Amino acid sequence: MNSIVKESNMVSPYFLFFLMHSTQTGIGVLKFQSHIVKGAGHDAWVSVLAFGLLLHIIFFMMLYILKQSSNGDILSFHKDVFGKYFGGALNLFLAGYFLLFSLFAFHNYIDILPVWVFDGITPWEYSLLLSVIILYIVSGGFRIVTAISFWGVVIPSFLLLSFLYLLQYAEVSYLQPVLQYGMKDYLISAKEAAPVFLGFETILVFYPFIKNRETSSKWGHIALFYTTILYTSITIITFLFFSQGKLEHLTWPTLTMIKIITFPFLERFEFIFIFTWLLVVMPVICITMWSAIRSIKLTIPKVKPTYLLVGLLVVFHFVNVQLNEIQYSIPFAKIVNYSGLIFLFGYIPFLFLIAVIRKKMK
Amino acid sequence: MFRKRRRKPLDKRKYETVDKTVSDVFERANKSSDFTTISPFEKDHPLQISFYKTLIDPSVLQKSVLPFLKEKASAIMELSDLTNMIPIEGIKFTKDYLELEKALHNGSVAVYFKDKKDEFALLNINYARLGQRETNDTQNEFSVIGPKIGFIEDLTTNLHLIRDHLSTSDLIFEEIVVGSRAQTKVVIAYLDGVTNPDYIDTAKQRIQELDVDTSFDNTQLEQLISDNTKTPFPLFITTERVDRTVGSLLQGQIVVISDKSSYAIIGPGTLMEFFSNPEDFYLPSIIASFFKLIRIFGMLFSIFASAFYIAIFTFHFEVVPKDLLGPIIFSRANVPFPPVIEVLFLEVTIDLLREAGARLPTKIGQTLGIVGGIVIGQATVEAALTSNILLIIVALAALSSFTTPIYKMSNAVRLLRYPFILLAAIWGGLGIYVGLILLITHLSRLKSLGVPYLLPLYPYRKGGVVGSFVRPNYVNYNKRPWYLRPLSLKRYFPANDKDPDEGLNTE
């Protein structure tokens, strides 16, 4: 298949912001606060901030790797370095990782619906419904995926206003004293905070679709920084709102917090929040799905992408219907979290080293 | 979706009954009773004239053709003598039977020698205005202030109107003939040096490649050259207003006008443009912006209102606050149906009323308002078929769908609410959001003449977003929208406020 991207399929550089930011936000934002307090307690926001800033280094490494590859994506880098077969196998591994990530986001959203909104509708209905949207979006190609990631950032932005409403209940003393924990506690918090930041590694696959690649990387950094600031503020607002003892027992701190908002015509604002979150989750599922399909397509050229998409959605559907108990979701979350951490902090630096050595040898 | 459809190769054969010779032409024309051949002279004179009497202007024939012919009939030895004899401009001589046939259909009179049918003099005396309406005020796109001139079903008049409003030599008209049976003239108009040539080429290519027997109206032509024919959304703006047409020419869009059609189509169209109205440009910008926002709100309300009603009262009644729940329960207590039946009943009623209103003669139409509004509305509530509150919501939604200025778009808005109603009935709020995502994806996929339909919102273009929701001030808005990629951007140099130095700083 042609691995060179046509000009007409490319998108403007600023879309990199929306693409990267939207893959990072997901269901995790609704519940990460109660996980991160396990380590550094009320100081955990420091870990969130530090972790977010650390990602800029990883992003820099990714850009360096991409620059050394022949087609500007990790797929061609794998083939350059490891040869056709082993490189192809690595590409398929990568596709597997993205698919896992996609399935995880999908599965998570289906998890939240019966808990908060409906209890009468069975999971297969949601799963089928969302599969239809994913099919429609992803079959439209990268430009449509970009469109959904754009609207998936713009439309839910109005939800951020609701956090301002919460400030009137803030209790500043919950944050004091500052910086009293040990290094190890902060590390534990950072590890727990990692899942919400994952997802932007899809740039390794879609980067050739961005116009003016040399100057566009600033949008990627802006996206990472914006995500970091957003998460840190949400963390701080949550810590100001709940006491530590309470927070440990909450599964969905953000939603519990939002519940306090009421309007004269609307009693439960979190309904709007959960439904609008569909727009936040959709880009994650679609971009990772698209990246996985592209990885497979460029490795095994005989596969027709549309068939592949339909096949994968059928698999997703069955996994979502069969494995919707809590005993599956917790290990699933762990697998995604650890594989993401290994990928970002093990595999990317490893490839970075290879890229540096290759550059030196030339 | 899964398989690429194979496109059939275009059939080269045109119209089945093609004349081969001159006598074929006359023979077939003679079958029609309105085709006349006369010999206006003494019996042995060889000159004859033939014409369709339904197409020519009889007074011209009587006053300027026949008298001169009769006067000097004996002097005519050759057809070319006619040029000096008859005071009509543009006498053509032809030997081609195809040209002869075409000219006869355009209202020409053919003059020829009876025994030598190989050369013809063609005198064009057609009566183009016959049967055209005289009034040309806008019928369907109304504005309170501003010009009220609209197009009529005649190409020459329409072109005259545009040329008259925009008298510059940059305005170019390019004519293309469409249709293999009835040959309709279609004109592409654009501003040279402003309009992006890509649009002109795309439109021209699409119109030239058309293979249809006849094009009835511009609105049909619009569907034939549309980028996506499976969408309820109009991809081109259809307008009958001259000022709107001229305005979009100045913006750098192209306009397609065709004969026998009172609508001009403007392309490339973008979604937000359908909610703007020429009147916006005649009112002060603050007031115009307010009305434009009302229209956009009306569109959203019209699509989502009844869907939210269903979603809330089928699944999420807990979102209704305690104080509001009282009146709602009171109004719905006697209704035996689930919300979705209730809503569908009223929505279909409103659409029936609307369709009946559009089909009825104007004089009977007034009774419809009484029947629909008062009898049906009041009676359904009293019979407890629907709740009062729903009646208000549905009526408001219908009202707000009529605020959209372009008829085709307001139809699309009306249609869109049904999928949302069904989705809301099955999956509640989730269904509405699923519908919203599908709608956004669909809109992002659409293109008009190769330009994304959602411009300038997606892909986001700086400076265009404000202009799509409000009507910017003329002082700040002196450039053409650059998302349309015009060749020249600056439109004019605005005058500043006439009395700027007043206030604290100048005292």
PDB file of N, CA and C in Angstrom, chain A residues 14-15 109 113 117-118 121 125-126 129 133 136-137 139-140 143-144 146-148 150-151 155 263-268 271-272 275-276 278-279 282 304 306-307 310, chain B residues 1-4 308 312 315-316 318-322 324 423 426-431 433-438 440-442 444-445 447 452 454 457-461:
ATOM      1  N   TYR A  14      -2.265  23.049  13.227  1.00  0.00           N
ATOM      2  CA  TYR A  14      -2.882  23.288  14.532  1.00  0.00           C
ATOM      3  C   TYR A  14      -3.788  22.145  14.966  1.00  0.00           C
ATOM      4  N   PHE A  15      -4.168  21.271  14.007  1.00  0.00           N
ATOM      5  CA  PHE A  15      -4.987  20.126  14.401  1.00  0.00           C
ATOM      6  C   PHE A  15      -4.220  19.160  15.287  1.00  0.00           C
ATOM      7  N   TYR A 109     -16.396   3.421  28.908  1.00  0.00           N
ATOM      8  CA  TYR A 109     -17.578   4.281  28.777  1.00  0.00           C
ATOM      9  C   TYR A 109     -18.840   3.455  28.963  1.00  0.00           C
ATOM     10  N   LEU A 113     -22.111   3.967  32.088  1.00  0.00           N
ATOM     11  CA  LEU A 113     -23.520   4.275  31.806  1.00  0.00           C
ATOM     12  C   LEU A 113     -24.499   3.602  32.761  1.00  0.00           C
ATOM     13  N   VAL A 117     -26.465   6.404  34.785  1.00  0.00           N
ATOM     14  CA  VAL A 117     -27.648   6.863  34.069  1.00  0.00           C
ATOM     15  C   VAL A 117     -28.732   5.798  33.947  1.00  0.00           C
ATOM     16  N   PHE A 118     -28.488   4.757  33.163  1.00  0.00           N
ATOM     17  CA  PHE A 118     -29.537   3.767  32.941  1.00  0.00           C
ATOM     18  C   PHE A 118     -29.186   2.513  33.713  1.00  0.00           C
ATOM     19  N   ILE A 121     -30.968  -0.777  30.396  1.00  0.00           N
ATOM     20  CA  ILE A 121     -30.520  -1.133  29.057  1.00  0.00           C
ATOM     21  C   ILE A 121     -29.318  -2.065  29.162  1.00  0.00           C
ATOM     22  N   GLU A 125     -26.606  -3.228  23.739  1.00  0.00           N
ATOM     23  CA  GLU A 125     -27.232  -2.135  22.998  1.00  0.00           C
ATOM     24  C   GLU A 125     -26.289  -0.949  22.858  1.00  0.00           C
ATOM     25  N   TYR A 126     -25.668  -0.566  24.007  1.00  0.00           N
ATOM     26  CA  TYR A 126     -24.704   0.542  23.911  1.00  0.00           C
ATOM     27  C   TYR A 126     -23.595   0.201  22.961  1.00  0.00           C
ATOM     28  N   LEU A 129     -24.572   0.457  19.425  1.00  0.00           N
ATOM     29  CA  LEU A 129     -24.819   1.846  19.056  1.00  0.00           C
ATOM     30  C   LEU A 129     -23.495   2.578  18.823  1.00  0.00           C
ATOM     31  N   ILE A 133     -21.309   4.341  15.349  1.00  0.00           N
ATOM     32  CA  ILE A 133     -20.658   5.652  15.196  1.00  0.00           C
ATOM     33  C   ILE A 133     -19.196   5.468  14.821  1.00  0.00           C
ATOM     34  N   TYR A 136     -18.791   4.637  11.286  1.00  0.00           N
ATOM     35  CA  TYR A 136     -19.050   5.783  10.400  1.00  0.00           C
ATOM     36  C   TYR A 136     -17.889   6.763  10.425  1.00  0.00           C
ATOM     37  N   ILE A 137     -17.331   6.979  11.605  1.00  0.00           N
ATOM     38  CA  ILE A 137     -16.242   7.967  11.694  1.00  0.00           C
ATOM     39  C   ILE A 137     -14.968   7.425  11.061  1.00  0.00           C
ATOM     40  N   SER A 139     -14.381   4.959   9.047  1.00  0.00           N
ATOM     41  CA  SER A 139     -14.380   4.668   7.608  1.00  0.00           C
ATOM     42  C   SER A 139     -14.281   5.943   6.786  1.00  0.00           C
ATOM     43  N   GLY A 140     -14.506   7.088   7.419  1.00  0.00           N
ATOM     44  CA  GLY A 140     -14.368   8.358   6.707  1.00  0.00           C
ATOM     45  C   GLY A 140     -12.928   8.777   6.502  1.00  0.00           C
ATOM     46  N   ARG A 143      -9.252  12.568   7.945  1.00  0.00           N
ATOM     47  CA  ARG A 143      -9.808  13.923   8.073  1.00  0.00           C
ATOM     48  C   ARG A 143     -11.061  13.927   8.940  1.00  0.00           C
ATOM     49  N   ILE A 144     -11.848  12.863   8.836  1.00  0.00           N
ATOM     50  CA  ILE A 144     -13.074  12.804   9.634  1.00  0.00           C
ATOM     51  C   ILE A 144     -12.717  12.513  11.093  1.00  0.00           C
ATOM     52  N   THR A 146     -10.047  13.500  12.472  1.00  0.00           N
ATOM     53  CA  THR A 146      -9.594  14.797  12.966  1.00  0.00           C
ATOM     54  C   THR A 146     -10.779  15.690  13.303  1.00  0.00           C
ATOM     55  N   ALA A 147     -11.802  15.652  12.445  1.00  0.00           N
ATOM     56  CA  ALA A 147     -12.978  16.482  12.704  1.00  0.00           C
ATOM     57  C   ALA A 147     -13.596  16.122  14.036  1.00  0.00           C
ATOM     58  N   ILE A 148     -13.702  14.819  14.315  1.00  0.00           N
ATOM     59  CA  ILE A 148     -14.335  14.404  15.554  1.00  0.00           C
ATOM     60  C   ILE A 148     -13.459  14.799  16.733  1.00  0.00           C
ATOM     61  N   PHE A 150     -11.575  17.405  16.835  1.00  0.00           N
ATOM     62  CA  PHE A 150     -11.740  18.858  16.975  1.00  0.00           C
ATOM     63  C   PHE A 150     -13.008  19.173  17.749  1.00  0.00           C
ATOM     64  N   TRP A 151     -14.133  18.604  17.287  1.00  0.00           N
ATOM     65  CA  TRP A 151     -15.399  18.885  17.982  1.00  0.00           C
ATOM     66  C   TRP A 151     -15.409  18.257  19.359  1.00  0.00           C
ATOM     67  N   ILE A 155     -16.628  21.229  21.820  1.00  0.00           N
ATOM     68  CA  ILE A 155     -17.965  21.209  22.435  1.00  0.00           C
ATOM     69  C   ILE A 155     -17.901  20.929  23.935  1.00  0.00           C
ATOM     70  N   PHE A 263     -29.819  23.614  38.345  1.00  0.00           N
ATOM     71  CA  PHE A 263     -30.420  24.786  37.711  1.00  0.00           C
ATOM     72  C   PHE A 263     -31.920  24.749  37.997  1.00  0.00           C
ATOM     73  N   PRO A 264     -32.618  25.882  37.794  1.00  0.00           N
ATOM     74  CA  PRO A 264     -34.069  25.862  38.016  1.00  0.00           C
ATOM     75  C   PRO A 264     -34.791  24.886  37.101  1.00  0.00           C
ATOM     76  N   PHE A 265     -34.175  24.565  35.952  1.00  0.00           N
ATOM     77  CA  PHE A 265     -34.850  23.656  35.029  1.00  0.00           C
ATOM     78  C   PHE A 265     -34.144  22.318  34.930  1.00  0.00           C
ATOM     79  N   LEU A 266     -33.088  22.142  35.685  1.00  0.00           N
ATOM     80  CA  LEU A 266     -32.284  20.926  35.542  1.00  0.00           C
ATOM     81  C   LEU A 266     -31.773  20.536  36.921  1.00  0.00           C
ATOM     82  N   GLU A 267     -32.192  19.372  37.368  1.00  0.00           N
ATOM     83  CA  GLU A 267     -31.820  18.986  38.717  1.00  0.00           C
ATOM     84  C   GLU A 267     -30.469  18.289  38.735  1.00  0.00           C
ATOM     85  N   ARG A 268     -30.225  17.437  37.774  1.00  0.00           N
ATOM     86  CA  ARG A 268     -28.987  16.640  37.845  1.00  0.00           C
ATOM     87  C   ARG A 268     -28.115  16.958  36.635  1.00  0.00           C
ATOM     88  N   PHE A 271     -25.843  14.389  34.383  1.00  0.00           N
ATOM     89  CA  PHE A 271     -26.331  13.670  33.208  1.00  0.00           C
ATOM     90  C   PHE A 271     -25.758  14.284  31.936  1.00  0.00           C
ATOM     91  N   ILE A 272     -25.842  15.622  31.886  1.00  0.00           N
ATOM     92  CA  ILE A 272     -25.289  16.332  30.731  1.00  0.00           C
ATOM     93  C   ILE A 272     -23.798  16.015  30.625  1.00  0.00           C
ATOM     94  N   PHE A 275     -23.197  12.424  29.255  1.00  0.00           N
ATOM     95  CA  PHE A 275     -23.515  12.275  27.838  1.00  0.00           C
ATOM     96  C   PHE A 275     -22.531  13.061  26.976  1.00  0.00           C
ATOM     97  N   THR A 276     -22.177  14.258  27.432  1.00  0.00           N
ATOM     98  CA  THR A 276     -21.215  15.032  26.649  1.00  0.00           C
ATOM     99  C   THR A 276     -19.857  14.339  26.659  1.00  0.00           C
ATOM    100  N   LEU A 278     -19.329  11.467  26.000  1.00  0.00           N
ATOM    101  CA  LEU A 278     -19.261  10.621  24.800  1.00  0.00           C
ATOM    102  C   LEU A 278     -18.421  11.308  23.725  1.00  0.00           C
ATOM    103  N   LEU A 279     -18.561  12.631  23.652  1.00  0.00           N
ATOM    104  CA  LEU A 279     -17.783  13.394  22.676  1.00  0.00           C
ATOM    105  C   LEU A 279     -16.308  13.414  23.048  1.00  0.00           C
ATOM    106  N   MET A 282     -15.077   9.544  22.257  1.00  0.00           N
ATOM    107  CA  MET A 282     -15.097   9.113  20.863  1.00  0.00           C
ATOM    108  C   MET A 282     -13.749   9.341  20.153  1.00  0.00           C
ATOM    109  N   LYS A 304      -7.909  -5.436   3.541  1.00  0.00           N
ATOM    110  CA  LYS A 304      -8.683  -4.255   3.167  1.00  0.00           C
ATOM    111  C   LYS A 304      -9.148  -3.532   4.439  1.00  0.00           C
ATOM    112  N   THR A 306     -11.455  -1.523   5.398  1.00  0.00           N
ATOM    113  CA  THR A 306     -12.857  -1.502   5.843  1.00  0.00           C
ATOM    114  C   THR A 306     -13.265  -2.837   6.446  1.00  0.00           C
ATOM    115  N   TYR A 307     -12.835  -3.938   5.819  1.00  0.00           N
ATOM    116  CA  TYR A 307     -13.143  -5.252   6.385  1.00  0.00           C
ATOM    117  C   TYR A 307     -12.525  -5.387   7.757  1.00  0.00           C
ATOM    118  N   VAL A 310     -14.519  -3.501  10.326  1.00  0.00           N
ATOM    119  CA  VAL A 310     -15.741  -4.192  10.704  1.00  0.00           C
ATOM    120  C   VAL A 310     -15.413  -5.394  11.579  1.00  0.00           C
TER     121      VAL A 310
ATOM    122  N   MET B   1     -20.445   0.756   0.616  1.00  0.00           N
ATOM    123  CA  MET B   1     -19.467   0.922   1.688  1.00  0.00           C
ATOM    124  C   MET B   1     -18.309  -0.059   1.524  1.00  0.00           C
ATOM    125  N   PHE B   2     -18.649  -1.326   1.273  1.00  0.00           N
ATOM    126  CA  PHE B   2     -17.581  -2.308   1.203  1.00  0.00           C
ATOM    127  C   PHE B   2     -16.999  -2.452  -0.191  1.00  0.00           C
ATOM    128  N   ARG B   3     -17.822  -2.205  -1.158  1.00  0.00           N
ATOM    129  CA  ARG B   3     -17.373  -2.455  -2.508  1.00  0.00           C
ATOM    130  C   ARG B   3     -17.501  -1.173  -3.299  1.00  0.00           C
ATOM    131  N   LYS B   4     -16.489  -0.903  -4.036  1.00  0.00           N
ATOM    132  CA  LYS B   4     -16.573   0.291  -4.856  1.00  0.00           C
ATOM    133  C   LYS B   4     -17.515   0.018  -6.031  1.00  0.00           C
ATOM    134  N   PHE B 308     -35.416  16.149  23.346  1.00  0.00           N
ATOM    135  CA  PHE B 308     -35.112  16.232  24.773  1.00  0.00           C
ATOM    136  C   PHE B 308     -36.350  15.939  25.623  1.00  0.00           C
ATOM    137  N   ILE B 312     -36.214  13.017  28.369  1.00  0.00           N
ATOM    138  CA  ILE B 312     -36.405  13.297  29.793  1.00  0.00           C
ATOM    139  C   ILE B 312     -37.591  12.527  30.346  1.00  0.00           C
ATOM    140  N   PHE B 315     -36.802   8.457  30.077  1.00  0.00           N
ATOM    141  CA  PHE B 315     -35.716   7.853  30.843  1.00  0.00           C
ATOM    142  C   PHE B 315     -35.265   8.672  32.043  1.00  0.00           C
ATOM    143  N   HIS B 316     -35.121   9.968  31.842  1.00  0.00           N
ATOM    144  CA  HIS B 316     -34.401  10.738  32.866  1.00  0.00           C
ATOM    145  C   HIS B 316     -35.302  11.706  33.593  1.00  0.00           C
ATOM    146  N   GLU B 318     -35.563  12.126  36.533  1.00  0.00           N
ATOM    147  CA  GLU B 318     -34.927  12.675  37.727  1.00  0.00           C
ATOM    148  C   GLU B 318     -34.202  13.990  37.478  1.00  0.00           C
ATOM    149  N   VAL B 319     -34.006  14.363  36.217  1.00  0.00           N
ATOM    150  CA  VAL B 319     -33.328  15.639  35.980  1.00  0.00           C
ATOM    151  C   VAL B 319     -34.292  16.819  36.138  1.00  0.00           C
ATOM    152  N   VAL B 320     -35.591  16.547  36.209  1.00  0.00           N
ATOM    153  CA  VAL B 320     -36.539  17.659  36.343  1.00  0.00           C
ATOM    154  C   VAL B 320     -36.602  18.074  37.819  1.00  0.00           C
ATOM    155  N   PRO B 321     -36.410  19.349  38.084  1.00  0.00           N
ATOM    156  CA  PRO B 321     -36.476  19.793  39.480  1.00  0.00           C
ATOM    157  C   PRO B 321     -37.878  19.608  40.053  1.00  0.00           C
ATOM    158  N   LYS B 322     -37.920  19.530  41.389  1.00  0.00           N
ATOM    159  CA  LYS B 322     -39.171  19.241  42.095  1.00  0.00           C
ATOM    160  C   LYS B 322     -40.285  20.229  41.725  1.00  0.00           C
ATOM    161  N   LEU B 324     -40.713  22.050  39.139  1.00  0.00           N
ATOM    162  CA  LEU B 324     -41.177  21.992  37.756  1.00  0.00           C
ATOM    163  C   LEU B 324     -41.986  20.725  37.509  1.00  0.00           C
ATOM    164  N   LEU B 423     -34.143   8.276  18.109  1.00  0.00           N
ATOM    165  CA  LEU B 423     -32.982   7.923  18.932  1.00  0.00           C
ATOM    166  C   LEU B 423     -33.265   8.217  20.395  1.00  0.00           C
ATOM    167  N   ILE B 426     -35.412   5.607  22.019  1.00  0.00           N
ATOM    168  CA  ILE B 426     -34.823   4.293  22.288  1.00  0.00           C
ATOM    169  C   ILE B 426     -33.730   4.372  23.350  1.00  0.00           C
ATOM    170  N   TRP B 427     -32.846   5.378  23.241  1.00  0.00           N
ATOM    171  CA  TRP B 427     -31.706   5.421  24.150  1.00  0.00           C
ATOM    172  C   TRP B 427     -31.607   6.706  24.977  1.00  0.00           C
ATOM    173  N   GLY B 428     -32.651   7.484  25.000  1.00  0.00           N
ATOM    174  CA  GLY B 428     -32.649   8.673  25.853  1.00  0.00           C
ATOM    175  C   GLY B 428     -31.561   9.661  25.478  1.00  0.00           C
ATOM    176  N   GLY B 429     -30.963  10.249  26.498  1.00  0.00           N
ATOM    177  CA  GLY B 429     -29.940  11.282  26.273  1.00  0.00           C
ATOM    178  C   GLY B 429     -28.770  10.747  25.478  1.00  0.00           C
ATOM    179  N   LEU B 430     -28.408   9.482  25.749  1.00  0.00           N
ATOM    180  CA  LEU B 430     -27.298   8.888  24.992  1.00  0.00           C
ATOM    181  C   LEU B 430     -27.627   8.870  23.510  1.00  0.00           C
ATOM    182  N   GLY B 431     -28.872   8.549  23.191  1.00  0.00           N
ATOM    183  CA  GLY B 431     -29.298   8.524  21.796  1.00  0.00           C
ATOM    184  C   GLY B 431     -29.147   9.878  21.141  1.00  0.00           C
ATOM    185  N   TYR B 433     -27.056  12.232  21.958  1.00  0.00           N
ATOM    186  CA  TYR B 433     -25.636  12.536  21.730  1.00  0.00           C
ATOM    187  C   TYR B 433     -25.064  11.679  20.607  1.00  0.00           C
ATOM    188  N   VAL B 434     -25.532  10.440  20.510  1.00  0.00           N
ATOM    189  CA  VAL B 434     -25.085   9.604  19.391  1.00  0.00           C
ATOM    190  C   VAL B 434     -25.515  10.243  18.072  1.00  0.00           C
ATOM    191  N   GLY B 435     -26.766  10.729  18.059  1.00  0.00           N
ATOM    192  CA  GLY B 435     -27.254  11.425  16.870  1.00  0.00           C
ATOM    193  C   GLY B 435     -26.423  12.650  16.576  1.00  0.00           C
ATOM    194  N   LEU B 436     -26.052  13.362  17.643  1.00  0.00           N
ATOM    195  CA  LEU B 436     -25.251  14.579  17.457  1.00  0.00           C
ATOM    196  C   LEU B 436     -23.900  14.247  16.826  1.00  0.00           C
ATOM    197  N   ILE B 437     -23.275  13.167  17.325  1.00  0.00           N
ATOM    198  CA  ILE B 437     -21.962  12.797  16.765  1.00  0.00           C
ATOM    199  C   ILE B 437     -22.107  12.382  15.309  1.00  0.00           C
ATOM    200  N   LEU B 438     -23.168  11.615  15.024  1.00  0.00           N
ATOM    201  CA  LEU B 438     -23.373  11.211  13.630  1.00  0.00           C
ATOM    202  C   LEU B 438     -23.595  12.443  12.758  1.00  0.00           C
ATOM    203  N   ILE B 440     -22.501  15.531  13.306  1.00  0.00           N
ATOM    204  CA  ILE B 440     -21.244  16.261  13.133  1.00  0.00           C
ATOM    205  C   ILE B 440     -20.360  15.548  12.104  1.00  0.00           C
ATOM    206  N   THR B 441     -20.301  14.212  12.232  1.00  0.00           N
ATOM    207  CA  THR B 441     -19.468  13.465  11.288  1.00  0.00           C
ATOM    208  C   THR B 441     -19.977  13.636   9.869  1.00  0.00           C
ATOM    209  N   HIS B 442     -21.307  13.572   9.748  1.00  0.00           N
ATOM    210  CA  HIS B 442     -21.892  13.720   8.414  1.00  0.00           C
ATOM    211  C   HIS B 442     -21.565  15.101   7.845  1.00  0.00           C
ATOM    212  N   SER B 444     -19.108  17.012   8.610  1.00  0.00           N
ATOM    213  CA  SER B 444     -17.679  17.149   8.304  1.00  0.00           C
ATOM    214  C   SER B 444     -17.319  16.441   7.009  1.00  0.00           C
ATOM    215  N   ARG B 445     -18.117  15.429   6.670  1.00  0.00           N
ATOM    216  CA  ARG B 445     -17.815  14.706   5.438  1.00  0.00           C
ATOM    217  C   ARG B 445     -18.271  15.462   4.207  1.00  0.00           C
ATOM    218  N   LYS B 447     -18.970  18.191   1.308  1.00  0.00           N
ATOM    219  CA  LYS B 447     -18.195  19.206   0.621  1.00  0.00           C
ATOM    220  C   LYS B 447     -19.082  19.853  -0.422  1.00  0.00           C
ATOM    221  N   PRO B 452     -14.863  22.190   2.136  1.00  0.00           N
ATOM    222  CA  PRO B 452     -15.553  21.609   3.290  1.00  0.00           C
ATOM    223  C   PRO B 452     -16.778  22.431   3.678  1.00  0.00           C
ATOM    224  N   LEU B 454     -18.364  22.684   6.509  1.00  0.00           N
ATOM    225  CA  LEU B 454     -18.417  23.323   7.816  1.00  0.00           C
ATOM    226  C   LEU B 454     -17.496  24.521   7.941  1.00  0.00           C
ATOM    227  N   LEU B 457     -15.805  26.888  10.542  1.00  0.00           N
ATOM    228  CA  LEU B 457     -15.716  26.322  11.890  1.00  0.00           C
ATOM    229  C   LEU B 457     -14.783  25.120  11.903  1.00  0.00           C
ATOM    230  N   TYR B 458     -14.992  24.225  10.946  1.00  0.00           N
ATOM    231  CA  TYR B 458     -14.071  23.097  10.808  1.00  0.00           C
ATOM    232  C   TYR B 458     -13.760  22.902   9.348  1.00  0.00           C
ATOM    233  N   PRO B 459     -12.603  22.977   8.813  1.00  0.00           N
ATOM    234  CA  PRO B 459     -11.380  23.344   9.537  1.00  0.00           C
ATOM    235  C   PRO B 459     -11.442  24.807   9.970  1.00  0.00           C
ATOM    236  N   TYR B 460     -11.040  25.027  11.194  1.00  0.00           N
ATOM    237  CA  TYR B 460     -11.139  26.360  11.768  1.00  0.00           C
ATOM    238  C   TYR B 460     -10.320  27.354  10.958  1.00  0.00           C
ATOM    239  N   ARG B 461     -10.984  28.470  10.587  1.00  0.00           N
ATOM    240  CA  ARG B 461     -10.263  29.528   9.882  1.00  0.00           C
ATOM    241  C   ARG B 461     -10.398  30.795  10.691  1.00  0.00           C
TER     242      ARG B 461
END
